mmCIF file of C-alpha atoms in Angstrom:
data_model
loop_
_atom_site.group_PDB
_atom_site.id
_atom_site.type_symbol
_atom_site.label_atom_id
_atom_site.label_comp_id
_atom_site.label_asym_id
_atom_site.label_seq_id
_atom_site.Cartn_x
_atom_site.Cartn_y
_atom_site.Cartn_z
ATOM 1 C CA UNK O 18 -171.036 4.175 7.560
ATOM 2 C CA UNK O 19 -173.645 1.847 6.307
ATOM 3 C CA UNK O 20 -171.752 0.406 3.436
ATOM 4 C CA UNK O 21 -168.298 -0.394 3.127
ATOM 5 C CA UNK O 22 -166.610 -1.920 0.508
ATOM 6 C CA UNK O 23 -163.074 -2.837 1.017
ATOM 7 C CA UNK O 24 -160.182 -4.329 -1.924
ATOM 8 C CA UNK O 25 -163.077 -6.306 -3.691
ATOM 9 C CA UNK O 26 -161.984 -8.739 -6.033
ATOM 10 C CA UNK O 27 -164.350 -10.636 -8.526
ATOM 11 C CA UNK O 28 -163.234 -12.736 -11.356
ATOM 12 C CA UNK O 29 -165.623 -14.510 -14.452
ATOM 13 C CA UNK O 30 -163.647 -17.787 -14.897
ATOM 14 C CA UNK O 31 -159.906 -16.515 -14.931
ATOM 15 C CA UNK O 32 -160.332 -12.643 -16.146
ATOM 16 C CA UNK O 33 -160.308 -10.356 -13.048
ATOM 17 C CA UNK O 34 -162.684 -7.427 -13.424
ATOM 18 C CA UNK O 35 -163.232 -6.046 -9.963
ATOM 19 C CA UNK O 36 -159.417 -5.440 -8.835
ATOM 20 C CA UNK O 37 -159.191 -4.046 -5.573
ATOM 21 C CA UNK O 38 -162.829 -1.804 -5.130
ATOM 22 C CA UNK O 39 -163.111 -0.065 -2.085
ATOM 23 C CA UNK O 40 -166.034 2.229 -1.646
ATOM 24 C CA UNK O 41 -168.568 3.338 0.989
ATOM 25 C CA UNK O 42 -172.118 4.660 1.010
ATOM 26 C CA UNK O 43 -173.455 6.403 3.990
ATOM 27 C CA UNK O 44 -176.671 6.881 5.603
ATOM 28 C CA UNK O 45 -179.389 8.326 3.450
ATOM 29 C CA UNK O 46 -176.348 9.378 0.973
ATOM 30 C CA UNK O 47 -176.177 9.099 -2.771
ATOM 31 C CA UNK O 48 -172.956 8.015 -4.320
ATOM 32 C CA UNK O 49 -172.266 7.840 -8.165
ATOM 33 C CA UNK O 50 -170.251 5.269 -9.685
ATOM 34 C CA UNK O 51 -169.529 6.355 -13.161
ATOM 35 C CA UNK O 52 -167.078 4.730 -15.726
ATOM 36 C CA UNK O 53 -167.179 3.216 -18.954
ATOM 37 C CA UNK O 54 -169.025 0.363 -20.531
ATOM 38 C CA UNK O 55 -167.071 -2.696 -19.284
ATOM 39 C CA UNK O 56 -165.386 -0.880 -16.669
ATOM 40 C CA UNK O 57 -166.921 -3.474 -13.882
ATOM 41 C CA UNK O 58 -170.025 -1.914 -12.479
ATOM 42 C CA UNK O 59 -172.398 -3.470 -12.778
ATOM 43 C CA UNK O 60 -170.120 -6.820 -11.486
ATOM 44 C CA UNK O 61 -169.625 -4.184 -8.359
ATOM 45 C CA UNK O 62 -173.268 -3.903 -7.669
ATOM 46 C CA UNK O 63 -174.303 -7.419 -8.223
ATOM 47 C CA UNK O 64 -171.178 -8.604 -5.873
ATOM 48 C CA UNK O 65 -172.565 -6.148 -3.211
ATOM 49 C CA UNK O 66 -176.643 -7.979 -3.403
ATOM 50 C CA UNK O 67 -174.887 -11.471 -3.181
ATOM 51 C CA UNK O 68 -175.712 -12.376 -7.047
ATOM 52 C CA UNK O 69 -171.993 -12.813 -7.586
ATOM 53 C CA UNK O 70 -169.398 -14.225 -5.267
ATOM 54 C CA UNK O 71 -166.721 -12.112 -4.913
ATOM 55 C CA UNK O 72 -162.682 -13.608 -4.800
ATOM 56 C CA UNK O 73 -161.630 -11.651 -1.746
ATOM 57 C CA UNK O 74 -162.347 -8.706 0.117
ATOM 58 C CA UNK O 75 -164.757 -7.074 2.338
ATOM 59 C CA UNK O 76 -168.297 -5.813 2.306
ATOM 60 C CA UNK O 77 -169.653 -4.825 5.104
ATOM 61 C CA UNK O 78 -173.509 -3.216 5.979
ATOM 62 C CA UNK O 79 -174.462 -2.187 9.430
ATOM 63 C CA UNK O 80 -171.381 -3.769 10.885
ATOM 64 C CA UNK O 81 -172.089 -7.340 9.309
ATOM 65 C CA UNK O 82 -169.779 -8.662 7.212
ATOM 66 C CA UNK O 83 -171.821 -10.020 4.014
ATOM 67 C CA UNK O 84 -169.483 -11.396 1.453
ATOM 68 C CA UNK O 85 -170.395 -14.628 1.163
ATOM 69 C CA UNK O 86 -174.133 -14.271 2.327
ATOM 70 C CA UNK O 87 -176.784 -15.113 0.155
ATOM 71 C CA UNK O 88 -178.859 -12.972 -1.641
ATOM 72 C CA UNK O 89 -182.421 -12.826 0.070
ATOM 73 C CA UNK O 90 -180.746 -12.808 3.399
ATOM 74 C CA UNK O 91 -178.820 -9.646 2.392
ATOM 75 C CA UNK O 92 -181.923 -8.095 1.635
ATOM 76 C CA UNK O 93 -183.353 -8.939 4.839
ATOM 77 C CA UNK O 94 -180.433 -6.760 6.196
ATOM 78 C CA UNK O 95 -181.419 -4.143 4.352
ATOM 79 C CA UNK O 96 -180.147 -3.863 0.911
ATOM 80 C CA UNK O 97 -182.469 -3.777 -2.121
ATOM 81 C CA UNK O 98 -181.242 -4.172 -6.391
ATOM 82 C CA UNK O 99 -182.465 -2.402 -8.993
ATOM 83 C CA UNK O 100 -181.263 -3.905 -11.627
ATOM 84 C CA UNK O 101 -179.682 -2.769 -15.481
ATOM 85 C CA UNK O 102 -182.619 -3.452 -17.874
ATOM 86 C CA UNK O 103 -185.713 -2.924 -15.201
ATOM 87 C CA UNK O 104 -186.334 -6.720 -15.377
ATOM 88 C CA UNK O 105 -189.812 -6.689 -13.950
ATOM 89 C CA UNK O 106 -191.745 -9.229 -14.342
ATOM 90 C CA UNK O 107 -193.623 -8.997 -17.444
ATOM 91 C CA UNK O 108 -196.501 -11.499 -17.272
ATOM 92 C CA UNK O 109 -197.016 -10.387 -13.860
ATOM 93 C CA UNK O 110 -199.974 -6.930 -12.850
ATOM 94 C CA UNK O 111 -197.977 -3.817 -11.409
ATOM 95 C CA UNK O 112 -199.715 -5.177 -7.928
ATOM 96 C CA UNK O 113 -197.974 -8.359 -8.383
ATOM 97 C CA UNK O 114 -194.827 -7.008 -8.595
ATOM 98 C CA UNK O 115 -194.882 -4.587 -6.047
ATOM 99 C CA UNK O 116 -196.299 -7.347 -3.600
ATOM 100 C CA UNK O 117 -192.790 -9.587 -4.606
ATOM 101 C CA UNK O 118 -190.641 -6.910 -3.382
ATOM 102 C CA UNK O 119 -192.058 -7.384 -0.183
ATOM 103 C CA UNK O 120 -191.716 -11.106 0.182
ATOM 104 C CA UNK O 121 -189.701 -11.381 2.474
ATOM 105 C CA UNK O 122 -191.831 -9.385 5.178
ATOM 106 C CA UNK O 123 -194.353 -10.916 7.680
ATOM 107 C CA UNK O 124 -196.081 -6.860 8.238
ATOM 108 C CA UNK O 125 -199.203 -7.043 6.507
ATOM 109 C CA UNK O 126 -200.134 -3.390 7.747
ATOM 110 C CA UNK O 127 -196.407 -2.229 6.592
ATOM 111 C CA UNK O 128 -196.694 -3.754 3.601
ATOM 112 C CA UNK O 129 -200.337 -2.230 2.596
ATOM 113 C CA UNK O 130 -198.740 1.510 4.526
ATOM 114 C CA UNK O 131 -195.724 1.052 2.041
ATOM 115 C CA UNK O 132 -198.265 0.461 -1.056
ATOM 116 C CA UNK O 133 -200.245 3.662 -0.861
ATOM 117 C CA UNK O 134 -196.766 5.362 -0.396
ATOM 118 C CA UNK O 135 -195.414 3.933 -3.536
ATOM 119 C CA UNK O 136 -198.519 4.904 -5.111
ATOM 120 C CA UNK O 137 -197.864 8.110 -3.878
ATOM 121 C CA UNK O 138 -194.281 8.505 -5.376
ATOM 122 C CA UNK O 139 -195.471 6.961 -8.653
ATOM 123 C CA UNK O 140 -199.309 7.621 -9.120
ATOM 124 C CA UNK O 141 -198.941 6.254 -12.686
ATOM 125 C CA UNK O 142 -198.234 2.648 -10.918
ATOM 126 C CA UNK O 143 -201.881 3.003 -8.893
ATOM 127 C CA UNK O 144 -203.240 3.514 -12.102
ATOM 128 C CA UNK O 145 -201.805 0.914 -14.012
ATOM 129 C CA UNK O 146 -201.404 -1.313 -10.921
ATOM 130 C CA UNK O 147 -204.156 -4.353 -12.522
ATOM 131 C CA UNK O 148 -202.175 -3.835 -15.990
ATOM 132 C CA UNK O 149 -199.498 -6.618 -17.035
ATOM 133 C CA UNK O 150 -196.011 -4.974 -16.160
ATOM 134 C CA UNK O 151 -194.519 -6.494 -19.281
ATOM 135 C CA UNK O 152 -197.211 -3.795 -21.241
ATOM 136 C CA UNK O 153 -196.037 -0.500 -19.702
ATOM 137 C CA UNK O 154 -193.818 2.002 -21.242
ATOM 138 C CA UNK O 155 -189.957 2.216 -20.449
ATOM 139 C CA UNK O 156 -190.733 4.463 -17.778
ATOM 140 C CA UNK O 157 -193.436 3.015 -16.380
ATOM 141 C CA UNK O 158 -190.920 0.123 -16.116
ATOM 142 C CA UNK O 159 -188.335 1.263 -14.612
ATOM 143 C CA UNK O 160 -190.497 3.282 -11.709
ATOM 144 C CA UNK O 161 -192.503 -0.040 -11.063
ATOM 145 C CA UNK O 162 -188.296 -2.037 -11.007
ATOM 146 C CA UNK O 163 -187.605 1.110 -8.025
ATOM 147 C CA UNK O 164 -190.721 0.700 -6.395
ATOM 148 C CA UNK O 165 -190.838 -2.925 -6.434
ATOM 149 C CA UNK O 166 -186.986 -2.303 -4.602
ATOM 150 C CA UNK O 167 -188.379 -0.004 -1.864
ATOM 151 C CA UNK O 168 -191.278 -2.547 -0.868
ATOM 152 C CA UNK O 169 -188.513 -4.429 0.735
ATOM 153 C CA UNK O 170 -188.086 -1.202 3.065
ATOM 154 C CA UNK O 171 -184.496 -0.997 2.010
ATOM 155 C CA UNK O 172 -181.131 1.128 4.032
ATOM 156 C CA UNK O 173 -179.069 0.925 0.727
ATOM 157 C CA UNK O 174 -180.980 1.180 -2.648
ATOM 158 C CA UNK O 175 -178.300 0.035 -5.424
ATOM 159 C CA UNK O 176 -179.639 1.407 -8.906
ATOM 160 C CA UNK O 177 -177.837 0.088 -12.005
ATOM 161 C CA UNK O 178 -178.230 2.654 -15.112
ATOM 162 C CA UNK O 179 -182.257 3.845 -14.195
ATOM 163 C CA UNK O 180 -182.012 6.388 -16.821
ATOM 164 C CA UNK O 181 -181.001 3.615 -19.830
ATOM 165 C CA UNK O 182 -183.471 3.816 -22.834
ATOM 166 C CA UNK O 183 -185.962 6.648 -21.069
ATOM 167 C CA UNK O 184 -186.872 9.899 -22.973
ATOM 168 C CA UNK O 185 -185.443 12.933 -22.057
ATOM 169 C CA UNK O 186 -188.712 14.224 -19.807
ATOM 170 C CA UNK O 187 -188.467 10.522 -18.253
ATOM 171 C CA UNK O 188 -184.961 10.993 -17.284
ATOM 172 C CA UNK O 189 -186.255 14.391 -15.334
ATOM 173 C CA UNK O 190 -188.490 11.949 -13.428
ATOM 174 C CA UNK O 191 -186.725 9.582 -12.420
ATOM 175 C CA UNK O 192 -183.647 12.040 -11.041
ATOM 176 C CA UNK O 193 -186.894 13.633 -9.296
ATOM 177 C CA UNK O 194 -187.548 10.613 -7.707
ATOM 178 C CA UNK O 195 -184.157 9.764 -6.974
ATOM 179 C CA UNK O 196 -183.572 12.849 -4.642
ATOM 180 C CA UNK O 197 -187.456 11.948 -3.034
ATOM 181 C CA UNK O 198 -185.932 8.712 -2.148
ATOM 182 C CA UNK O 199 -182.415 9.808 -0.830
ATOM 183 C CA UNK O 200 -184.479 12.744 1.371
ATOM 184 C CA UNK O 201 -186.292 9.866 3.138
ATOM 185 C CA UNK O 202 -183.236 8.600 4.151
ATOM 186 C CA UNK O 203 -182.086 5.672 2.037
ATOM 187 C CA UNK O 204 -178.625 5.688 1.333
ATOM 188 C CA UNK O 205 -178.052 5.095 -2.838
ATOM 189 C CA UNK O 206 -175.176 3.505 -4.490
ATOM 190 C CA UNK O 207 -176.107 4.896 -8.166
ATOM 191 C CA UNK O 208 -174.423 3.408 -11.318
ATOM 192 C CA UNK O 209 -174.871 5.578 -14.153
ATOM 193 C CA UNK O 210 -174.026 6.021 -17.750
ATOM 194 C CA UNK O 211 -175.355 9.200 -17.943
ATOM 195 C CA UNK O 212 -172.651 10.350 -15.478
ATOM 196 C CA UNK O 213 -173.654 14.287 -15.673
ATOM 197 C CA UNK O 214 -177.136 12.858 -14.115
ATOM 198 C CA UNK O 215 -175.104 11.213 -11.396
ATOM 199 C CA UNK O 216 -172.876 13.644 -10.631
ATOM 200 C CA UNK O 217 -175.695 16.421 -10.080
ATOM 201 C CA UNK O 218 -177.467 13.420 -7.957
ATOM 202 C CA UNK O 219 -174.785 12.631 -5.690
ATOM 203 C CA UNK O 220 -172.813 14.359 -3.048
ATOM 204 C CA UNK O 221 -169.741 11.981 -3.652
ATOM 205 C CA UNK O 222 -168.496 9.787 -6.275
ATOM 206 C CA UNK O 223 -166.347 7.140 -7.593
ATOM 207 C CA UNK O 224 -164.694 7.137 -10.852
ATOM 208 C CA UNK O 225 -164.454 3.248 -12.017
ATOM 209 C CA UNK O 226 -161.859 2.267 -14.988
ATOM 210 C CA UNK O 227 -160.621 -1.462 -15.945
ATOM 211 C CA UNK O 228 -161.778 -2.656 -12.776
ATOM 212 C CA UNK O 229 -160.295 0.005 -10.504
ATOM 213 C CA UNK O 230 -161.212 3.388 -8.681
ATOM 214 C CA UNK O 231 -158.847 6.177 -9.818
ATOM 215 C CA UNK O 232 -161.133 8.874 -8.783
ATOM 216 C CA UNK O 233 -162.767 9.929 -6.099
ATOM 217 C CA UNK O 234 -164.558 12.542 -3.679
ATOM 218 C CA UNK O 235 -166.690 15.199 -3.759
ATOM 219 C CA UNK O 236 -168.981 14.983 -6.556
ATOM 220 C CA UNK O 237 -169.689 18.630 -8.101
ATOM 221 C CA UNK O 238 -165.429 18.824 -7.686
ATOM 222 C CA UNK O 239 -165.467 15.599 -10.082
ATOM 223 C CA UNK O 240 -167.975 16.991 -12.296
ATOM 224 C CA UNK O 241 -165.341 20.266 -12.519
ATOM 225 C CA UNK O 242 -162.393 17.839 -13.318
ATOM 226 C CA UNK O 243 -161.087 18.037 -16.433
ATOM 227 C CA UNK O 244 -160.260 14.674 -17.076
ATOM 228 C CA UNK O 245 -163.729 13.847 -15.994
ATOM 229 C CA UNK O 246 -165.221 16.273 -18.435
ATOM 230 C CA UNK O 247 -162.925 15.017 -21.341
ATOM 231 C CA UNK O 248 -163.583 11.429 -20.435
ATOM 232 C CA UNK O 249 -167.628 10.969 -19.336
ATOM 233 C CA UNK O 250 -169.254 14.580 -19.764
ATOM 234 C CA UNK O 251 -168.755 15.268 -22.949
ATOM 235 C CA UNK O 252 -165.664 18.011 -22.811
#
């Protein structure tokens, strides 16, 4: 298994909002963590890249235990965060941006290689790729936020609500890009509001409420579950 989460617990000051997570993500696999707003997570993804400490538990990736480890060095063992809200770096080109996401890489050749092929998934981005980020649509954002992930040559991709804000035809796009990526191989721990998206994305899932799981398993059998329908798909 190349992730495994096991009875994570995360506070903010003394309110407990991860309380007991286990989960696990294997190779080239997408998983869907649904729930509602508040439910914990997007605290479950950032505990996973190391941008919040977690109170007790286990994560482990490739057989290395990484609660506790710091961010770029989990990363470097394979692990890349795309986060709620794109965040890219708006005073930045499309170039520049991509080019961050491989920072942490000595392979000049790799790095150039992996450029053309994210040019490849998102042609848009070679087009745009002298433009400021903080000018392009939505869209435009959030592909240059994945691609800008996948320049670190990730296992695991985490992707925290990609579909947030984007027109319908967007949403299409990114899903499309979504199964391109999991076909490669990269295994994807998906967060998503739009949980129908998710569900038809995934081949397992996680149902996340108040800080626990209380679902779980295959995900079209979730997606037939009544109390999943009633609750996140709209009856």
């Amino acid at each position: 298994m190349l992730l495994q989460v096991k009875d994570l617990r995360v506070h903010y000051s003394k309110a407990e909002i991860l309380k007991g997570v286990s989960l696990s993500v294997g190779r080239g696999e997408t998983v869907a963590l649904i729930g509602a707003n508040g439910a914990g997570k997007t605290t479950t993804l950032r505990t996973i890249s190391g941008l919040k400490e977690p109170t007790s538990g286990e994560m482990i990736c490739n057989d290395t235990r990484i609660d506790g480890m710091a961010a770029q060095d989990i990363v470097k063992l394979g692990i890349s965060h795309v986060p709620e809200g794109r965040e890219v770096f708006a005073p930045m080109t499309v170039l520049d941006n991509l080019k961050l996401g491989a920072y942490l890489r000595k392979d000049r050749q790799g790095i150039a290689n992996d450029l053309q092929r994210m040019y490849e998934y998102f042609p848009v981005l070679k087009n745009r790729r002298g433009q400021l980020a903080g000018s392009l649509s939505g869209g435009e954002q959030q592909m240059l936020a994945v691609a800008r992930a996948l320049m670190a040559r990730p296992e695991l991709l985490l992707m925290d609500e990609p579909s947030m804000g984007l027109a319908p035809m967007m949403v299409d796009i990114i899903a499309d890009k979504i199964r391109r990526i999991s076909a490669a191989g990269v295994g994807i721990l998906l967060v998503e509001q739009n949980a129908s998206m998710a569900l038809a994305l995934a081949t397992r899932a996680y149902v996340l409420e108040l800080g626990k799981i209380t679902s779980s398993g295959d995900a079209h059998a979730l997606a037939m579950d009544e109390h999943i329908k009633k609750a996140y798909l709209g009856g």
